[in-house]
Tab-separated table of C-alpha atoms in Angstrom:
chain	number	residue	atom	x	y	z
A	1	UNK	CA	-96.833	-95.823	45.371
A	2	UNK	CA	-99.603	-95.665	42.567
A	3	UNK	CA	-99.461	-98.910	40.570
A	4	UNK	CA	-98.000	-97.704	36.819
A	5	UNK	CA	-95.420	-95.150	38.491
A	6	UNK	CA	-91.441	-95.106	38.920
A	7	UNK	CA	-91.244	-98.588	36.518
A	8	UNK	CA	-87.973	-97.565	35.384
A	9	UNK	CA	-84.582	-97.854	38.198
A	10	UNK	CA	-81.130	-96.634	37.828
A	11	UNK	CA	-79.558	-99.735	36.915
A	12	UNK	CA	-82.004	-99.941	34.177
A	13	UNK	CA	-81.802	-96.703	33.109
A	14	UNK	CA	-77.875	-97.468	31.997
A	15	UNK	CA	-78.272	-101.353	31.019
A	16	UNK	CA	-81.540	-100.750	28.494
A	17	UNK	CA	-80.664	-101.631	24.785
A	18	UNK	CA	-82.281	-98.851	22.473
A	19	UNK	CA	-85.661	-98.065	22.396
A	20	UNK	CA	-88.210	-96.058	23.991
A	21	UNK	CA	-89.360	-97.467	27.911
A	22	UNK	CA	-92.347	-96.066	29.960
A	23	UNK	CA	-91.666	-94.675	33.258
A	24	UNK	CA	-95.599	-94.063	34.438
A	25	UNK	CA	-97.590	-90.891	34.155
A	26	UNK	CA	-96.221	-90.131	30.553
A	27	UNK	CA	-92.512	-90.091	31.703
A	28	UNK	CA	-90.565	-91.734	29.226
A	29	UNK	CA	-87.008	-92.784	28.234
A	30	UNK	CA	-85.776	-93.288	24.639
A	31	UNK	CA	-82.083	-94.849	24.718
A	32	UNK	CA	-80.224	-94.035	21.383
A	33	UNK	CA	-78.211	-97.095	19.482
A	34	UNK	CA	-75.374	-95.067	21.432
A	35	UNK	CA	-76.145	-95.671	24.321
A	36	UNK	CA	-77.342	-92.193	25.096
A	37	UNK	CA	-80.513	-91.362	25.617
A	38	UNK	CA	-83.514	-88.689	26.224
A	39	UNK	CA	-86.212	-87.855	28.893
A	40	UNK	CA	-89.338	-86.710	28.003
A	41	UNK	CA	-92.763	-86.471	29.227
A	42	UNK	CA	-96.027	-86.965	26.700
A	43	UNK	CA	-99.550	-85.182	28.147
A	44	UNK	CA	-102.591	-83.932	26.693
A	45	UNK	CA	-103.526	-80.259	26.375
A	46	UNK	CA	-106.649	-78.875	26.035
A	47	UNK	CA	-107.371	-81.981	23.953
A	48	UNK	CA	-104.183	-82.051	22.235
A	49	UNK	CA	-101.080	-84.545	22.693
A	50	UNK	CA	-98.137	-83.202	23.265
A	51	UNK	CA	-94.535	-83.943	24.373
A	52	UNK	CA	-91.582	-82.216	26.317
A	53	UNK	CA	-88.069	-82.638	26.494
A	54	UNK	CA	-87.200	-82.873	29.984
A	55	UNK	CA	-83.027	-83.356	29.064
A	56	UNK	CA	-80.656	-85.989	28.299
A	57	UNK	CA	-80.027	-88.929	30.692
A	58	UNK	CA	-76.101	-87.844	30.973
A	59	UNK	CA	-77.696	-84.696	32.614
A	60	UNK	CA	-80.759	-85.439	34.062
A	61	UNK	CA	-80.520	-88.220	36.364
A	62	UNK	CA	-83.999	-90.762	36.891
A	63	UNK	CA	-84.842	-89.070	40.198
A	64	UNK	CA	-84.505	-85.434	38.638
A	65	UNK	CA	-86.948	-86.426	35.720
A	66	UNK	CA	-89.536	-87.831	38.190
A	67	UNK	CA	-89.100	-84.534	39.832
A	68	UNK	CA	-89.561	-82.285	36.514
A	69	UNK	CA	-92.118	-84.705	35.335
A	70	UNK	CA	-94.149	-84.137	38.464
A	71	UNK	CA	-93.847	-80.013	38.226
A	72	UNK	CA	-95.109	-80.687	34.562
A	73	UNK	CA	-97.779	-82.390	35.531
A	74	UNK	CA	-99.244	-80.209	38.255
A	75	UNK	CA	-98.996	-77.331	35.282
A	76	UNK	CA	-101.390	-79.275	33.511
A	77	UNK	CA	-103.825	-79.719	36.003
A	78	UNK	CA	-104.043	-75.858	35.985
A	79	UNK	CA	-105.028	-76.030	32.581
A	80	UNK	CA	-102.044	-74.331	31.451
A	81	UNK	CA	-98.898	-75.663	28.829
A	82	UNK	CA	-95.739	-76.722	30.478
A	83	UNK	CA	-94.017	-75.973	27.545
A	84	UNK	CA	-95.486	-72.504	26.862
A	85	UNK	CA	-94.895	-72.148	30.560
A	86	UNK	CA	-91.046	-73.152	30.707
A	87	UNK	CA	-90.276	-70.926	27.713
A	88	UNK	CA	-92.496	-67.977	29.180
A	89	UNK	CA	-90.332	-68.454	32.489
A	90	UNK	CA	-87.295	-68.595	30.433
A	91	UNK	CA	-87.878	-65.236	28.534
A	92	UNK	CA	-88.868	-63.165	31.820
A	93	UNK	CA	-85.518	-64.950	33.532
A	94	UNK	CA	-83.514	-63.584	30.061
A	95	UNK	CA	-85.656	-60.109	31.167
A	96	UNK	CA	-84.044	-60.452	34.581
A	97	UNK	CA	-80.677	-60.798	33.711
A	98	UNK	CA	-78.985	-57.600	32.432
A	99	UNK	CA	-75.490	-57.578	31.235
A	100	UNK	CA	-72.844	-55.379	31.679
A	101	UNK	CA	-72.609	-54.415	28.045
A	102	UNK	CA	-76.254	-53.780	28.290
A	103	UNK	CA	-75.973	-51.673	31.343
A	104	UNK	CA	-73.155	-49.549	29.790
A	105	UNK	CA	-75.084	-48.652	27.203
A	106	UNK	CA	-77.767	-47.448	28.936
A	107	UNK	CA	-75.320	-45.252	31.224
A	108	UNK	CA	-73.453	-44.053	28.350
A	109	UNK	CA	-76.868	-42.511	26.714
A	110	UNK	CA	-78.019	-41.605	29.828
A	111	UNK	CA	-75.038	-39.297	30.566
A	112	UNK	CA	-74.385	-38.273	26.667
A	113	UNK	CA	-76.029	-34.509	27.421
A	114	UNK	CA	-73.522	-33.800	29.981
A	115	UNK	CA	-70.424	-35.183	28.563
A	116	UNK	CA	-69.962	-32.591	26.079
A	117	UNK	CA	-67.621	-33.861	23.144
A	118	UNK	CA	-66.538	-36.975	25.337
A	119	UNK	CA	-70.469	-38.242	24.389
A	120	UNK	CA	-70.234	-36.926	20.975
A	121	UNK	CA	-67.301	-38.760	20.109
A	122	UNK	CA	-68.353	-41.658	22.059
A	123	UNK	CA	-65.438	-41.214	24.195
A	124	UNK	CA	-66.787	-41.316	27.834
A	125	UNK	CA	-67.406	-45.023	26.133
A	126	UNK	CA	-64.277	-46.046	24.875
A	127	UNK	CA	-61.907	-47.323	27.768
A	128	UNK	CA	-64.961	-49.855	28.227
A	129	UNK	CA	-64.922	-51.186	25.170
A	130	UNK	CA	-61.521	-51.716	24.719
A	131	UNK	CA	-60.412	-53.034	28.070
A	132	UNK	CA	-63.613	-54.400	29.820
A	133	UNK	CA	-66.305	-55.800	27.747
A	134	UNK	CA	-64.629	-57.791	25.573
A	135	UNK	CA	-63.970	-59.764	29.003
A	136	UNK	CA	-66.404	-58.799	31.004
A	137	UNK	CA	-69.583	-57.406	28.643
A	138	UNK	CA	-71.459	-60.720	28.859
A	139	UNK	CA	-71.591	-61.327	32.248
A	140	UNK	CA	-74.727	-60.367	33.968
A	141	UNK	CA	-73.780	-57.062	36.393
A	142	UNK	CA	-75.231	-58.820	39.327
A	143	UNK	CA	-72.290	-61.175	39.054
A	144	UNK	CA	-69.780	-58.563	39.122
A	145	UNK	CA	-67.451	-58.664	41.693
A	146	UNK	CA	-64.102	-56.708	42.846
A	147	UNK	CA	-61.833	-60.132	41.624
A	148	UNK	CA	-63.226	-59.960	38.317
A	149	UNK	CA	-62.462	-56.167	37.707
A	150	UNK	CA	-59.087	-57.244	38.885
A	151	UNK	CA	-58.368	-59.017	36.109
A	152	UNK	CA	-60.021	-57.340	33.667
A	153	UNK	CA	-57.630	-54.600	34.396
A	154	UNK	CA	-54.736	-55.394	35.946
A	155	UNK	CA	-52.677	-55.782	32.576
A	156	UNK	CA	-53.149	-52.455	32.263
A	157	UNK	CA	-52.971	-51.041	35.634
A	158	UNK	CA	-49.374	-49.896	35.271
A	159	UNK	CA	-48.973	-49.317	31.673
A	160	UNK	CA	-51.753	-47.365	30.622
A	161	UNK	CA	-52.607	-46.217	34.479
A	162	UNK	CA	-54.637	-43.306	32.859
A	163	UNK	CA	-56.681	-45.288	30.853
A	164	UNK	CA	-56.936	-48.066	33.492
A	165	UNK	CA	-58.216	-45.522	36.014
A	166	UNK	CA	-60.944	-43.571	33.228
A	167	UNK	CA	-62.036	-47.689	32.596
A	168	UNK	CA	-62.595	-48.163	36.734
A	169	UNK	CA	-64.680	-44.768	37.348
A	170	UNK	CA	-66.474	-45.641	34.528
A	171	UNK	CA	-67.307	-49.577	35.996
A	172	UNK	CA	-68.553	-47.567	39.356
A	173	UNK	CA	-70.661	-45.464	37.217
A	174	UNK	CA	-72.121	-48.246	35.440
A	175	UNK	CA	-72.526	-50.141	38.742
A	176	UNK	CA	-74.229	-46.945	40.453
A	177	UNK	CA	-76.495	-47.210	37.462
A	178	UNK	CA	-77.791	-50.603	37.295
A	179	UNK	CA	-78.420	-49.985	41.099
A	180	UNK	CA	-80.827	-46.832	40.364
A	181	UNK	CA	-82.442	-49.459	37.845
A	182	UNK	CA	-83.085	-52.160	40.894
A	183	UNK	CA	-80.593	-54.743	40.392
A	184	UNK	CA	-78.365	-56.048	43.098
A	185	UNK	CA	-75.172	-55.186	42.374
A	186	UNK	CA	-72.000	-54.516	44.851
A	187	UNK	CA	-71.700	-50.633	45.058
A	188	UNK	CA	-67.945	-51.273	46.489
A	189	UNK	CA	-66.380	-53.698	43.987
A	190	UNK	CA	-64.702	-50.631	42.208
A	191	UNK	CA	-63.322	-49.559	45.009
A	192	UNK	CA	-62.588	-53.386	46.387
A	193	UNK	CA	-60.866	-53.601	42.742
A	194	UNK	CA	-58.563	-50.948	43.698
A	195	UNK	CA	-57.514	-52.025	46.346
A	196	UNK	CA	-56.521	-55.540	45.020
A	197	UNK	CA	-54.895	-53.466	42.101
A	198	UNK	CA	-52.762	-51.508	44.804
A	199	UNK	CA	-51.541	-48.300	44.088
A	200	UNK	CA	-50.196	-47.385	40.412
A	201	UNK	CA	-45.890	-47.047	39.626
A	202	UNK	CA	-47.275	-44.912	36.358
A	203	UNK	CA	-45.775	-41.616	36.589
A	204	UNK	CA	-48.150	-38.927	35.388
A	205	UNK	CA	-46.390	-36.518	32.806
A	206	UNK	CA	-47.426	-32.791	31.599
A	207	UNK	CA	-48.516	-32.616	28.410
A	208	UNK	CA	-45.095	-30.884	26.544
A	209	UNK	CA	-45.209	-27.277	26.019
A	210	UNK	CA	-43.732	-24.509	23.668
A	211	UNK	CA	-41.828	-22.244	25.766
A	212	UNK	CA	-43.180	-18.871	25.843
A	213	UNK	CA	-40.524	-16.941	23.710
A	214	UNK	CA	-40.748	-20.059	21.399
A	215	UNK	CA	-44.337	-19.816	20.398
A	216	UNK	CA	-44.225	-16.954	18.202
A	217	UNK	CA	-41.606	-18.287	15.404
A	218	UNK	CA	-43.830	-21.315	15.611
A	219	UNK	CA	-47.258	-19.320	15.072
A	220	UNK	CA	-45.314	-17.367	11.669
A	221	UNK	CA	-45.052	-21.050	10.542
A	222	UNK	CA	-48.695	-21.607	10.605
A	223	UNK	CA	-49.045	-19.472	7.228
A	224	UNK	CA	-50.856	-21.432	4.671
A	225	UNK	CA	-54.213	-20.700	5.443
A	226	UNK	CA	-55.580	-24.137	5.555
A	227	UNK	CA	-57.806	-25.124	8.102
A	228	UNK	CA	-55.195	-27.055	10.858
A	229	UNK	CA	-52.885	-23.941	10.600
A	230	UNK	CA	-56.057	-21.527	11.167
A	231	UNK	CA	-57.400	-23.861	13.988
A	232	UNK	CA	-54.107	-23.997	15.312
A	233	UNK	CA	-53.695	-20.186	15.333
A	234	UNK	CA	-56.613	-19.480	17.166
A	235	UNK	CA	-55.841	-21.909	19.763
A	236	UNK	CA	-52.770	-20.373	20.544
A	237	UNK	CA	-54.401	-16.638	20.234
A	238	UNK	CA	-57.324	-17.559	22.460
A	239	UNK	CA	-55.842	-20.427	25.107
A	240	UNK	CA	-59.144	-22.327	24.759
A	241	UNK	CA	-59.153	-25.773	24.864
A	242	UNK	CA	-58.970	-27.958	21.552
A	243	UNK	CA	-62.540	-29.533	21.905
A	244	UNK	CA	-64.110	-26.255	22.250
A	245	UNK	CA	-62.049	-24.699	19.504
A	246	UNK	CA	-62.698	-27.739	16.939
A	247	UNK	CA	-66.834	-27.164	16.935
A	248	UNK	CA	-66.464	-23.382	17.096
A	249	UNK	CA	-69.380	-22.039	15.326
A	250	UNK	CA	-69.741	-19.201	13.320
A	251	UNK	CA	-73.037	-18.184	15.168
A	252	UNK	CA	-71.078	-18.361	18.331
A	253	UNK	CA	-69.270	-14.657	17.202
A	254	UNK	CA	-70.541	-11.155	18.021
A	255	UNK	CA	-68.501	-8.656	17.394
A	256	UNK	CA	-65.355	-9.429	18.942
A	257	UNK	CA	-66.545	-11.634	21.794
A	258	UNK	CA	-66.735	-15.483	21.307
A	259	UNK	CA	-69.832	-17.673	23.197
A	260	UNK	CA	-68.074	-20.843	24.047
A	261	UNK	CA	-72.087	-22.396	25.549
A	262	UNK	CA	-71.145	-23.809	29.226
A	263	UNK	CA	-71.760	-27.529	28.322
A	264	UNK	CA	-69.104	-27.157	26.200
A	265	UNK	CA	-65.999	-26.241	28.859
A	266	UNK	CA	-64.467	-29.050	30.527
A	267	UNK	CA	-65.278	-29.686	34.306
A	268	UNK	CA	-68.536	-26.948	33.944
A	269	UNK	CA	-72.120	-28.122	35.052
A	270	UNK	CA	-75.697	-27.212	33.057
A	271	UNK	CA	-76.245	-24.192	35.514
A	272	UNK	CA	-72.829	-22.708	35.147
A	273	UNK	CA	-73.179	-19.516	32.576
A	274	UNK	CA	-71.849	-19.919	28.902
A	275	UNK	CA	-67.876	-18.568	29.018
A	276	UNK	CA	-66.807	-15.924	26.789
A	277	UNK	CA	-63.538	-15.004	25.280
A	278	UNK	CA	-62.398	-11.901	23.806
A	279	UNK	CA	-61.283	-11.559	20.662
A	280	UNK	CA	-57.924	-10.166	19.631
A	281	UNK	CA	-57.701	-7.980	16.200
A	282	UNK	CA	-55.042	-10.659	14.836
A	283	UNK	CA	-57.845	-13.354	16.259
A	284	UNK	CA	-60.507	-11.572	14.070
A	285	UNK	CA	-58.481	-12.089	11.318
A	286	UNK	CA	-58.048	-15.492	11.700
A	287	UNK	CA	-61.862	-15.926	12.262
A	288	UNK	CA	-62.737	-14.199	8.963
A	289	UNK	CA	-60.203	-16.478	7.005
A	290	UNK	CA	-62.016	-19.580	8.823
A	291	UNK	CA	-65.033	-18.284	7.827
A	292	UNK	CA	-64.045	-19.132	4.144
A	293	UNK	CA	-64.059	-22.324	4.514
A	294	UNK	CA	-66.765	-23.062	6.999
A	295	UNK	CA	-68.607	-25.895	6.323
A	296	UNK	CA	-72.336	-26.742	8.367
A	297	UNK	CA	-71.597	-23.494	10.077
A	298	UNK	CA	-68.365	-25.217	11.481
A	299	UNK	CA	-65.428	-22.931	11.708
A	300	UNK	CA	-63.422	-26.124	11.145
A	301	UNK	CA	-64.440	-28.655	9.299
A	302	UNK	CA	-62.833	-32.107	8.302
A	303	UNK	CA	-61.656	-33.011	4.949
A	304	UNK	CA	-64.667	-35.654	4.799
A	305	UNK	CA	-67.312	-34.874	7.590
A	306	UNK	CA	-67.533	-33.016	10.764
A	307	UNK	CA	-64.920	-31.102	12.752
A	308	UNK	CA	-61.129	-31.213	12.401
A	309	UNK	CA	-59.801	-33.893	15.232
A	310	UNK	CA	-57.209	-33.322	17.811
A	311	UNK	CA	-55.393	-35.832	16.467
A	312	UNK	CA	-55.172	-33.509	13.132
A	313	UNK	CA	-52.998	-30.553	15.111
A	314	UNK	CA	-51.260	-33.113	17.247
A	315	UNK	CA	-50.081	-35.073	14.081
A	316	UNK	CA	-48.845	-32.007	12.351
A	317	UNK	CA	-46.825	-30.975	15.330
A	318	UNK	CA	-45.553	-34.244	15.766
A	319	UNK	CA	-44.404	-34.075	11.639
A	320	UNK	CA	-42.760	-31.093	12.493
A	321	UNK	CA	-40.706	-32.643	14.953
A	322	UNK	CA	-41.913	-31.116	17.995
A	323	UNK	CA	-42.384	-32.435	21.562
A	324	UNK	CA	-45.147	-29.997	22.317
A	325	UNK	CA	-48.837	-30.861	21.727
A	326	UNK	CA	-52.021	-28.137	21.235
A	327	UNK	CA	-53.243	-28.312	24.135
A	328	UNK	CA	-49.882	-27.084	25.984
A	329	UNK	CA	-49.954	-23.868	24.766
A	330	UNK	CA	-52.176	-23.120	27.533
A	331	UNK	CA	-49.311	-23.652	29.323
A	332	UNK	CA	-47.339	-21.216	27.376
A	333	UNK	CA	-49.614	-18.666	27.909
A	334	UNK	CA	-50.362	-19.038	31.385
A	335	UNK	CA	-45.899	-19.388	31.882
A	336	UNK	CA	-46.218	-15.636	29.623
A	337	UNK	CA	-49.175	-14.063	32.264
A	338	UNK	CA	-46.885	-14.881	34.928
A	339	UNK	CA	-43.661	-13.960	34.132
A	340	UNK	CA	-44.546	-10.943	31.408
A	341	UNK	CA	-47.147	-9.488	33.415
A	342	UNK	CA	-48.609	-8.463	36.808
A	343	UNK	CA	-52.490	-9.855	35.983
A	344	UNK	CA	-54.044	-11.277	39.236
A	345	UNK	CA	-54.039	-14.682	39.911
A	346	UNK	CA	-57.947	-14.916	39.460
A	347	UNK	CA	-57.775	-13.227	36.069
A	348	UNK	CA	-55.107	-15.132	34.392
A	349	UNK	CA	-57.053	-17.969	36.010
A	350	UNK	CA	-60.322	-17.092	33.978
A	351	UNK	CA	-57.845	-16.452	30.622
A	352	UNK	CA	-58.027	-20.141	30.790
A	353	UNK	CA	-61.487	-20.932	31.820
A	354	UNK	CA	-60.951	-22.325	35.276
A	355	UNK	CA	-63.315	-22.036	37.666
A	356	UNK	CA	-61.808	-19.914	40.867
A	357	UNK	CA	-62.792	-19.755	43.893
A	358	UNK	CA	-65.061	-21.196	45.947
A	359	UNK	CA	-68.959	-21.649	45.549
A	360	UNK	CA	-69.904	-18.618	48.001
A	361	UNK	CA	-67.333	-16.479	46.381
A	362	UNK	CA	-68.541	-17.057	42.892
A	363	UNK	CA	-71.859	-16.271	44.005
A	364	UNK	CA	-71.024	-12.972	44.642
A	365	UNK	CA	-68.325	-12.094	42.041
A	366	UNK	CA	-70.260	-11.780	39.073
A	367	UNK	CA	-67.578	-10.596	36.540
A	368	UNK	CA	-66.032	-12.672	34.121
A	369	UNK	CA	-62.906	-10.138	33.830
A	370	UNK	CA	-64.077	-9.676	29.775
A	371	UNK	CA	-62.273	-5.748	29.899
A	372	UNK	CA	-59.052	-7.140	31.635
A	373	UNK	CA	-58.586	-10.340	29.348
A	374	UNK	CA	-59.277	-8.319	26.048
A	375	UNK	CA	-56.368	-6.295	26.923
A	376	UNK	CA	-54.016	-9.308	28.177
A	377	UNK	CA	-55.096	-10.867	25.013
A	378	UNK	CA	-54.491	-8.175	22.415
A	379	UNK	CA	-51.237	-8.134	24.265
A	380	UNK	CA	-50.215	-12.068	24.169
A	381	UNK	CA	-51.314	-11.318	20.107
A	382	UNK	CA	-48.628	-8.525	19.672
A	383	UNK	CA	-46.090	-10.839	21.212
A	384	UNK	CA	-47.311	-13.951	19.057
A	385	UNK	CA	-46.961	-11.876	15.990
A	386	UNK	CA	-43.447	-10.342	17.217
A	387	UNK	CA	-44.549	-6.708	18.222
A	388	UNK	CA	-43.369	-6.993	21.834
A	389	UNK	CA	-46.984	-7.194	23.777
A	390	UNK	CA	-45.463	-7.496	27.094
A	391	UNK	CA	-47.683	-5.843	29.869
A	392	UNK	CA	-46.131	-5.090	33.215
A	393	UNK	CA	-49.617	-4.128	35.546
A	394	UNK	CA	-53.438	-4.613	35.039
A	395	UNK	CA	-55.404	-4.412	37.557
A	396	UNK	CA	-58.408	-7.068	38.821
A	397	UNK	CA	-61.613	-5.036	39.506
């Protein structure tokens, strides 16, 4: 051992009153009145004295500050800092570690231009902030494992299983993600999760519907011209889904046909066509009263900014006293197609913007049924307005 090294011993270490003692090689101790006390190692630096904490002797015992004292050294004798060297190590090691909330981020814009209003509104993004960051969005993704989405979500597992589930898919995307950036994460845990989780007692219910015959008493309510009643009108005249209906655009109408663009309709891809519906004569009307009170070329506009919410319609209904919701009069009119009328299955399909069929056959049926659903359409109008409309036969070509 050099002479002037490893002075200090373990005993010592503890029984020293306060003051500063000398290990060798510029290791020192300074014991506090307390009886705590400090490591830290002096050295000179491109002809300047410095000196580095090495941590607290409750922490760091003698044989680990010999150790870091030694590493220090040897950075010196490079000719580089120690200090500028821990804290550059420390910054690239912050680099390294990503954190969930990070990561979700980064997925959520990433996916934005094909999540139609889900990215808009932000929410694709919401069952992840409510029910697994605030646990969860600190902890570095690598670190992730099935146990830990376990908990995060079992309170909810059973009482909001629909939520609960959106929240999981959403983890696996998020996990598939930081993989396609490099990290290591466990592809499986969602699924691992799940398992633990076991399988769901949540019941799934329909979304409660007007009954057919009911719908047209509750369409003459809708007679004040404001802008819920009008959106709520041409919902039920068009069967189109609330989110496309709420950012209807003025621009999107020619004549009597209505461009809903593809990355708009729910469950549609960039490469499938834009989807259009016909427009009634009653659903004209309704249009040209919307138009009125347009607002950024929105059919629909808030009361303060943007587009009426669903929550708007499904608040009034609820007022009302009703059980049914908007988006179940799709329901009603698919229940009227079927029981009022002979249209083929794929037709009355399309009246709702599903896809049908599969890929090969879609390849090579290139209608969209426009002729056939203007007619079933005027018709569903007539009965809406209560001038019969029912229509026994049309046929799919």
């Amino acid at each position: 051992m050099p002479r002037g090294l490893n002075k200090l011993t373990a005993v010592s270490v503890r029984s020293l009153p306060a003051g500063k003692y000398s290990d060798g090689g510029g290791l020192w101790l300074h014991k506090r009145p307390d009886g705590g006390g400090q490591w830290f190692l002096r050295f000179t630096i491109h002809g300047r004295r410095r000196e580095m904490g090495l941590g607290s002797v409750a922490d760091v015992s003698l044989k680990e500050a010999r150790g870091a004292a030694d590493s220090a050294r040897a950075v010196v004798r490079a000719n580089l800092d120690p200090i500028k060297e821990r804290d550059r190590q420390a910054r690239e090691a912050a680099r390294d570690v990503h954190m969930l909330r990070d990561i979700a981020l980064d997925a959520f814009e990433s996916r934005k231009a094909e999540l139609k209003g889900d990215g808009k509104a932000g929410r694709w993004f919401t069952p992840l902030e409510l029910h697994v960051l605030p646990k969860l969005g600190s902890v570095p993704v690598s670190d992730i494992d099935q146990k830990d989405i376990r908990d995060v979500l079992a309170p909810i597992w059973h009482t909001k299983a629909d939520t609960a589930q959106k929240a999981l898919n959403r983890l696996g995307i998020c996990l598939k993600h930081a993989a396609a950036l490099g990290l290591d994460v466990d592809l499986q845990a969602t699924e691992k999760a799940r398992a633990l989780l076991g399988k769901t007692r949540h019941k799934i219910q329909n979304i409660p519907a007007l009954a057919w015959p009911d719908v047209p008493e509750f369409y003459a309510s809708l007679s004040d011209g404001s802008v819920t009643h009008l959106a709520l009108r041409l919902l039920i005249l068009t069967g189109v889904r609330s989110g496309p209906l709420r950012f209807a655009r003025a621009d999107q109408i020619d004549g009597d046909v209505w461009t809903i663009p593809g990355e708009a309709m729910k469950g549609r891809r960039d490469a499938t066509p834009d989807f259009r519906v016909p427009l009634s004569t009653e659903a004209l009307a309704v249009v040209d009263e919307a138009r009125r009170l347009a607002r950024g070329g929105f059919l629909f506009p808030s009361v303060r900014k943007g587009v009426i919410s669903d929550a708007t319609m499904s608040r009034f209904m609820e007022r009302k006293g009703m059980d049914a919701r908007p988006h179940g009069f799709r329901s009603s009119l698919r229940d009227w197609l079927a029981e009022t009328t002979d249209a083929p299955h794929e037709i009355a399909e399309t009246m709702l913007g599903h896809v049908v069929g599969g890929s090969v056959e879609r390849a090579y049926r290139r209608t969209d049924f426009l002729e056939q659903r203007r007619i079933l359409l005027e018709r569903w109008a007539l009965h809406l307005t209560g001038r019969g409309g029912l229509l026994f036969k049309i046929a799919a070509r």
